[in-house]
């Protein structure tokens, strides 16, 4: 009874967000916004309610403490057709290192079609094109501190580029994960994107400056336009997940059916508090159906997805698909695969 009461109030705390408490909008106050785009169709189909559930290679993004459970090498990759001809890709590899823990390597890449340069004199285009892309490369380490508690870290290099200008930065993620004996309840916490500010620089910012505009004989001096620096989109997340139906400690016992509930609460530095609720139903560990609901997101509410899992002699191959409808923008589709040796 006591544990049930604690769980009840934990859920209330995660969902009790007061939008009226935000006196001003913090949107647009952070750099590297691509870091906020979730990866993996499994997680995204659950609305991103995945911080406590993450125990595969996609945990390199969601919560590095989750990879501590890996006892075999694993690969994960995802591809997202984002709106406005933008593509978002992720690849991650997890490698157990004996009793020393688990290491992981990951990369996130966002790109878009080249755009034609326009000027005041040539508003229809000059015939020249420019590109824009973002990149993050991470190195992770995690280990089990006890048989129930794990901790993980990720250090990452972050780069953004548009035309001839680039901005770079360094960031870290810190995550923890606790497995309880109450119906498979897992409690997780994660700080993401803690790091330095990013500032664009490049040759297009070179300009001429007249030190004495009152004189007609002086020459222009080379100068650089100074761009604003912006912090990374730091986020603090508290997550729980629980086995509702399944074997072992689940609320309702079943050998062929599994149902997992996930809840995430997010406190970002550049936006309002948000929450996600997700469900994952699995039949005979072969076919998986998922759905998620997002709370206090500006243009997202519902997420849906499906997964297929196949085992070959101890090796596991998984294919996942997520459909993310947006209220104003184009709907998004995400595909991901994972392979565990």
Short mmCIF file of C-alpha atoms in Angstrom, two decimals:
data_model
loop_
_atom_site.label_atom_id
_atom_site.label_comp_id
_atom_site.label_asym_id
_atom_site.label_seq_id
_atom_site.Cartn_x
_atom_site.Cartn_y
_atom_site.Cartn_z
CA UNK A 1 0.00 0.00 0.00
CA UNK A 2 2.80 2.38 0.90
CA UNK A 3 4.60 1.70 -2.39
CA UNK A 4 1.38 2.22 -4.32
CA UNK A 5 0.86 5.58 -2.63
CA UNK A 6 4.40 6.65 -3.49
CA UNK A 7 3.85 5.68 -7.12
CA UNK A 8 0.54 7.56 -7.24
CA UNK A 9 2.08 10.79 -6.01
CA UNK A 10 5.09 10.32 -8.29
CA UNK A 11 2.76 10.26 -11.29
CA UNK A 12 0.94 13.34 -10.01
CA UNK A 13 4.21 15.23 -9.70
CA UNK A 14 5.18 14.33 -13.25
CA UNK A 15 1.85 15.49 -14.68
CA UNK A 16 1.16 18.51 -12.47
CA UNK A 17 2.50 21.22 -14.78
CA UNK A 18 1.08 24.72 -14.56
CA UNK A 19 1.43 26.51 -17.90
CA UNK A 20 0.29 29.78 -16.32
CA UNK A 21 3.46 29.86 -14.26
CA UNK A 22 5.44 30.70 -17.40
CA UNK A 23 5.40 34.52 -17.44
CA UNK A 24 7.29 34.77 -20.72
CA UNK A 25 8.24 32.54 -23.60
CA UNK A 26 11.73 31.04 -23.54
CA UNK A 27 11.47 29.82 -27.14
CA UNK A 28 14.41 30.72 -29.35
CA UNK A 29 16.84 31.24 -26.47
CA UNK A 30 19.09 28.23 -27.14
CA UNK A 31 21.30 26.97 -29.94
CA UNK A 32 21.57 23.48 -31.46
CA UNK A 33 17.82 22.88 -31.57
CA UNK A 34 18.39 19.66 -33.52
CA UNK A 35 19.51 18.04 -30.26
CA UNK A 36 15.88 18.17 -29.10
CA UNK A 37 14.62 15.97 -31.97
CA UNK A 38 14.16 12.50 -30.52
CA UNK A 39 15.66 9.41 -32.12
CA UNK A 40 14.40 5.86 -32.57
CA UNK A 41 10.92 5.00 -33.83
CA UNK A 42 10.23 2.94 -30.71
CA UNK A 43 10.71 5.88 -28.37
CA UNK A 44 9.02 8.44 -30.61
CA UNK A 45 5.94 6.25 -31.12
CA UNK A 46 5.53 6.38 -27.33
CA UNK A 47 5.58 10.16 -27.40
CA UNK A 48 9.15 10.26 -26.11
CA UNK A 49 8.14 8.68 -22.78
CA UNK A 50 11.26 6.55 -22.92
CA UNK A 51 13.80 7.81 -20.37
CA UNK A 52 13.20 4.95 -17.92
CA UNK A 53 12.41 2.30 -20.54
CA UNK A 54 15.57 2.90 -22.61
CA UNK A 55 17.76 -0.19 -22.29
CA UNK A 56 19.06 -0.59 -25.86
CA UNK A 57 21.44 1.36 -28.09
CA UNK A 58 18.93 4.20 -28.45
CA UNK A 59 19.57 4.92 -24.76
CA UNK A 60 22.72 6.67 -25.97
CA UNK A 61 20.35 9.56 -26.74
CA UNK A 62 17.55 9.15 -24.17
CA UNK A 63 19.49 8.16 -21.04
CA UNK A 64 23.09 6.89 -21.14
CA UNK A 65 22.54 4.93 -17.92
CA UNK A 66 20.33 2.54 -19.91
CA UNK A 67 23.21 1.02 -21.87
CA UNK A 68 24.71 -0.38 -18.64
CA UNK A 69 22.39 -3.38 -19.00
CA UNK A 70 23.90 -4.41 -22.35
CA UNK A 71 25.67 -7.77 -22.21
CA UNK A 72 26.20 -8.05 -25.98
CA UNK A 73 27.20 -5.61 -28.74
CA UNK A 74 24.27 -3.76 -30.26
CA UNK A 75 23.70 -1.43 -33.21
CA UNK A 76 20.86 1.04 -33.69
CA UNK A 77 20.07 3.39 -36.55
CA UNK A 78 17.13 5.67 -37.32
CA UNK A 79 16.02 7.82 -40.23
CA UNK A 80 13.41 10.57 -40.01
CA UNK A 81 11.71 12.42 -42.83
CA UNK A 82 11.25 15.72 -41.00
CA UNK A 83 9.14 18.53 -42.43
CA UNK A 84 10.44 21.22 -44.85
CA UNK A 85 12.67 18.70 -46.71
CA UNK A 86 14.77 18.14 -43.60
CA UNK A 87 16.22 14.71 -42.79
CA UNK A 88 17.35 13.60 -39.35
CA UNK A 89 19.55 10.54 -38.86
CA UNK A 90 21.04 8.68 -35.89
CA UNK A 91 23.47 5.82 -35.56
CA UNK A 92 24.73 4.27 -32.34
CA UNK A 93 26.86 1.30 -31.27
CA UNK A 94 27.07 -0.19 -27.77
CA UNK A 95 29.97 -2.41 -26.67
CA UNK A 96 30.21 -4.15 -23.27
CA UNK A 97 33.72 -4.06 -21.82
CA UNK A 98 33.79 -7.00 -19.43
CA UNK A 99 33.16 -5.99 -15.80
CA UNK A 100 34.44 -2.45 -16.43
CA UNK A 101 31.10 -1.30 -17.84
CA UNK A 102 29.71 -0.47 -21.26
CA UNK A 103 30.87 2.07 -23.83
CA UNK A 104 28.91 3.55 -26.70
CA UNK A 105 29.50 5.71 -29.75
CA UNK A 106 26.74 7.70 -31.42
CA UNK A 107 26.18 10.35 -34.06
CA UNK A 108 23.23 12.58 -34.94
CA UNK A 109 23.11 14.30 -38.32
CA UNK A 110 20.53 16.79 -39.60
CA UNK A 111 20.59 18.05 -43.18
CA UNK A 112 18.38 19.75 -45.73
CA UNK A 113 18.28 20.38 -49.45
CA UNK A 114 20.56 23.10 -50.81
CA UNK A 115 18.90 26.51 -51.07
CA UNK A 116 19.48 29.11 -53.76
CA UNK A 117 21.08 32.39 -52.73
CA UNK A 118 18.94 35.47 -53.27
CA UNK A 119 19.89 39.14 -53.03
CA UNK A 120 18.09 42.46 -53.24
CA UNK A 121 19.32 42.84 -56.80
CA UNK A 122 18.46 39.24 -57.73
CA UNK A 123 15.46 38.21 -55.61
CA UNK A 124 14.74 35.23 -57.87
CA UNK A 125 18.14 33.71 -57.24
CA UNK A 126 21.76 34.20 -58.21
CA UNK A 127 22.32 30.67 -59.49
CA UNK A 128 24.53 29.90 -56.48
CA UNK A 129 23.46 27.61 -53.65
CA UNK A 130 24.27 27.19 -49.98
CA UNK A 131 23.76 24.33 -47.53
CA UNK A 132 23.04 23.97 -43.83
CA UNK A 133 23.62 20.98 -41.57
CA UNK A 134 24.06 20.01 -37.92
CA UNK A 135 26.18 17.27 -36.36
CA UNK A 136 26.66 15.74 -32.92
CA UNK A 137 29.15 12.97 -32.11
CA UNK A 138 28.97 11.35 -28.68
CA UNK A 139 31.10 8.99 -26.60
CA UNK A 140 29.27 7.30 -23.72
CA UNK A 141 30.18 5.21 -20.69
CA UNK A 142 27.86 3.47 -18.23
CA UNK A 143 28.05 0.81 -15.57
CA UNK A 144 25.93 -0.93 -12.96
CA UNK A 145 26.76 0.42 -9.50
CA UNK A 146 24.58 -2.25 -7.89
CA UNK A 147 22.40 -4.96 -9.42
CA UNK A 148 19.57 -2.39 -9.63
CA UNK A 149 21.19 1.03 -10.02
CA UNK A 150 23.17 2.29 -13.02
CA UNK A 151 24.76 5.57 -14.02
CA UNK A 152 25.91 6.80 -17.41
CA UNK A 153 27.69 9.72 -19.04
CA UNK A 154 27.96 11.04 -22.59
CA UNK A 155 30.41 13.62 -23.84
CA UNK A 156 29.65 15.10 -27.23
CA UNK A 157 31.02 17.38 -29.88
CA UNK A 158 28.38 19.60 -31.48
CA UNK A 159 28.62 21.49 -34.76
CA UNK A 160 26.22 23.67 -36.74
CA UNK A 161 26.96 25.09 -40.17
CA UNK A 162 25.14 27.35 -42.61
CA UNK A 163 26.80 28.58 -45.81
CA UNK A 164 30.35 29.60 -44.76
CA UNK A 165 29.59 30.04 -41.06
CA UNK A 166 30.01 27.42 -38.34
CA UNK A 167 29.46 27.15 -34.60
CA UNK A 168 30.90 24.42 -32.38
CA UNK A 169 30.44 23.39 -28.79
CA UNK A 170 30.93 20.64 -26.23
CA UNK A 171 28.19 19.09 -24.12
CA UNK A 172 27.59 16.30 -21.63
CA UNK A 173 24.63 14.12 -20.64
CA UNK A 174 24.34 12.51 -17.20
CA UNK A 175 21.78 9.81 -16.47
CA UNK A 176 20.74 7.42 -13.70
CA UNK A 177 18.38 4.44 -13.68
CA UNK A 178 16.94 2.53 -10.72
CA UNK A 179 15.09 -0.79 -11.04
CA UNK A 180 12.70 -1.43 -8.14
CA UNK A 181 10.91 -4.61 -7.07
CA UNK A 182 7.46 -3.00 -7.36
CA UNK A 183 5.86 -4.48 -10.50
CA UNK A 184 8.88 -3.71 -12.66
CA UNK A 185 8.86 -0.02 -11.74
CA UNK A 186 11.92 1.80 -13.09
CA UNK A 187 12.78 5.36 -12.05
CA UNK A 188 15.26 7.37 -14.12
CA UNK A 189 16.68 10.88 -14.20
CA UNK A 190 18.70 12.56 -16.93
CA UNK A 191 20.44 15.88 -17.49
CA UNK A 192 21.12 16.48 -21.18
CA UNK A 193 23.06 19.05 -23.19
CA UNK A 194 25.02 20.67 -20.39
CA UNK A 195 27.79 22.67 -22.02
CA UNK A 196 29.24 25.89 -23.35
CA UNK A 197 27.56 28.51 -25.50
CA UNK A 198 27.78 28.35 -29.29
CA UNK A 199 28.54 31.29 -31.59
CA UNK A 200 28.58 31.46 -35.38
CA UNK A 201 31.77 32.62 -37.07
CA UNK A 202 33.06 32.55 -40.64
CA UNK A 203 34.34 34.49 -43.60
CA UNK A 204 30.95 35.98 -44.52
CA UNK A 205 31.07 38.02 -41.32
CA UNK A 206 34.13 39.90 -42.58
CA UNK A 207 33.27 43.50 -43.40
CA UNK A 208 34.86 46.92 -43.81
CA UNK A 209 34.63 49.52 -41.05
CA UNK A 210 35.27 53.25 -41.28
CA UNK A 211 37.12 54.29 -38.12
CA UNK A 212 36.55 57.98 -38.86
CA UNK A 213 33.42 58.57 -40.97
CA UNK A 214 33.96 62.36 -40.79
CA UNK A 215 37.16 62.07 -42.83
CA UNK A 216 37.12 61.46 -46.59
CA UNK A 217 40.77 60.39 -46.85
CA UNK A 218 40.91 57.39 -44.50
CA UNK A 219 40.60 53.77 -45.65
CA UNK A 220 38.22 51.09 -44.48
CA UNK A 221 39.58 48.70 -41.86
CA UNK A 222 38.83 44.99 -41.92
CA UNK A 223 36.40 44.00 -39.18
CA UNK A 224 34.12 41.13 -38.21
CA UNK A 225 30.45 41.30 -37.41
CA UNK A 226 29.94 40.00 -33.88
CA UNK A 227 27.22 37.35 -33.60
CA UNK A 228 25.31 36.51 -30.44
CA UNK A 229 26.26 33.40 -28.46
CA UNK A 230 23.56 31.03 -27.26
CA UNK A 231 23.51 28.27 -24.64
CA UNK A 232 22.75 24.65 -25.43
CA UNK A 233 19.16 23.42 -24.95
CA UNK A 234 19.74 21.91 -21.50
CA UNK A 235 16.97 19.67 -20.18
CA UNK A 236 16.25 17.87 -16.90
CA UNK A 237 14.05 14.80 -17.20
CA UNK A 238 12.40 12.50 -14.67
CA UNK A 239 11.00 9.24 -16.02
CA UNK A 240 9.20 6.14 -14.82
CA UNK A 241 8.06 2.95 -16.53
CA UNK A 242 6.16 -0.08 -15.28
CA UNK A 243 5.08 -3.53 -16.47
CA UNK A 244 1.28 -3.61 -16.56
CA UNK A 245 0.90 -7.01 -18.27
CA UNK A 246 3.61 -9.63 -18.68
CA UNK A 247 5.71 -12.21 -16.93
CA UNK A 248 7.52 -11.77 -13.65
CA UNK A 249 6.60 -8.72 -11.57
CA UNK A 250 3.88 -7.27 -13.83
CA UNK A 251 0.50 -6.30 -12.36
CA UNK A 252 -1.26 -8.90 -14.52
CA UNK A 253 0.50 -12.13 -15.45
CA UNK A 254 0.61 -13.31 -19.07
CA UNK A 255 3.06 -15.40 -21.06
CA UNK A 256 2.06 -14.10 -24.50
CA UNK A 257 1.13 -10.48 -23.88
CA UNK A 258 3.20 -7.58 -22.55
CA UNK A 259 2.07 -4.04 -21.82
CA UNK A 260 4.44 -1.34 -20.56
CA UNK A 261 3.56 2.17 -19.38
CA UNK A 262 6.09 5.00 -19.63
CA UNK A 263 5.83 8.55 -18.27
CA UNK A 264 8.37 11.37 -18.75
CA UNK A 265 8.44 14.88 -17.31
CA UNK A 266 10.78 17.47 -18.87
CA UNK A 267 12.09 20.78 -17.56
CA UNK A 268 13.94 22.52 -20.46
CA UNK A 269 15.83 25.79 -20.17
CA UNK A 270 14.33 27.14 -23.40
CA UNK A 271 10.67 26.24 -23.12
CA UNK A 272 7.78 25.34 -20.83
CA UNK A 273 7.61 22.17 -18.75
CA UNK A 274 6.31 19.22 -20.73
CA UNK A 275 5.25 15.63 -20.17
CA UNK A 276 4.73 12.48 -22.21
CA UNK A 277 2.77 9.29 -21.62
CA UNK A 278 3.40 6.17 -23.70
CA UNK A 279 2.16 2.59 -23.98
CA UNK A 280 3.87 -0.37 -25.63
CA UNK A 281 1.98 -3.62 -26.27
CA UNK A 282 3.93 -6.70 -27.38
CA UNK A 283 2.50 -10.00 -28.58
CA UNK A 284 4.77 -13.02 -28.17
CA UNK A 285 7.81 -10.77 -28.51
CA UNK A 286 7.14 -10.62 -32.25
CA UNK A 287 4.71 -7.78 -33.01
CA UNK A 288 4.65 -4.51 -31.08
CA UNK A 289 2.05 -1.73 -31.08
CA UNK A 290 2.80 1.65 -29.54
CA UNK A 291 1.07 4.93 -28.83
CA UNK A 292 1.98 8.11 -27.01
CA UNK A 293 0.45 11.37 -25.86
CA UNK A 294 2.35 14.64 -25.40
CA UNK A 295 1.32 17.30 -22.90
CA UNK A 296 2.06 21.02 -23.36
CA UNK A 297 3.77 20.65 -26.74
CA UNK A 298 2.95 23.47 -29.16
CA UNK A 299 2.22 21.40 -32.28
CA UNK A 300 2.26 17.75 -31.18
CA UNK A 301 -0.15 15.59 -29.23
CA UNK A 302 -0.48 11.98 -30.42
CA UNK A 303 2.11 9.49 -31.67
CA UNK A 304 1.61 6.00 -33.11
CA UNK A 305 3.88 3.18 -34.17
CA UNK A 306 4.50 -0.48 -34.83
CA UNK A 307 7.46 -2.80 -34.42
CA UNK A 308 8.57 -6.22 -35.64
CA UNK A 309 11.09 -8.38 -33.82
CA UNK A 310 12.88 -11.48 -35.08
CA UNK A 311 15.34 -13.77 -33.29
CA UNK A 312 18.00 -15.96 -34.91
CA UNK A 313 20.06 -18.12 -32.60
CA UNK A 314 20.35 -15.58 -29.83
CA UNK A 315 20.65 -12.62 -32.18
CA UNK A 316 17.77 -10.13 -32.27
CA UNK A 317 16.77 -7.93 -35.21
CA UNK A 318 14.13 -5.23 -34.71
CA UNK A 319 12.38 -2.93 -37.17
CA UNK A 320 10.30 -0.02 -35.85
CA UNK A 321 8.09 2.59 -37.46
CA UNK A 322 6.58 5.75 -35.96
CA UNK A 323 3.97 8.14 -37.30
CA UNK A 324 3.99 11.62 -35.75
CA UNK A 325 1.07 13.87 -36.75
CA UNK A 326 1.55 17.63 -36.39
CA UNK A 327 -1.27 20.15 -36.03
CA UNK A 328 0.11 22.81 -38.39
CA UNK A 329 3.19 21.28 -40.03
CA UNK A 330 3.50 18.22 -42.24
CA UNK A 331 3.23 14.84 -40.53
CA UNK A 332 6.51 13.06 -39.83
CA UNK A 333 7.49 9.43 -40.40
CA UNK A 334 10.39 7.71 -38.68
CA UNK A 335 12.07 4.36 -39.36
CA UNK A 336 14.64 2.60 -37.21
CA UNK A 337 16.42 -0.72 -36.98
CA UNK A 338 18.44 -2.38 -34.25
CA UNK A 339 20.57 -5.50 -34.18
CA UNK A 340 21.80 -7.24 -31.05
CA UNK A 341 24.47 -9.92 -31.38
#
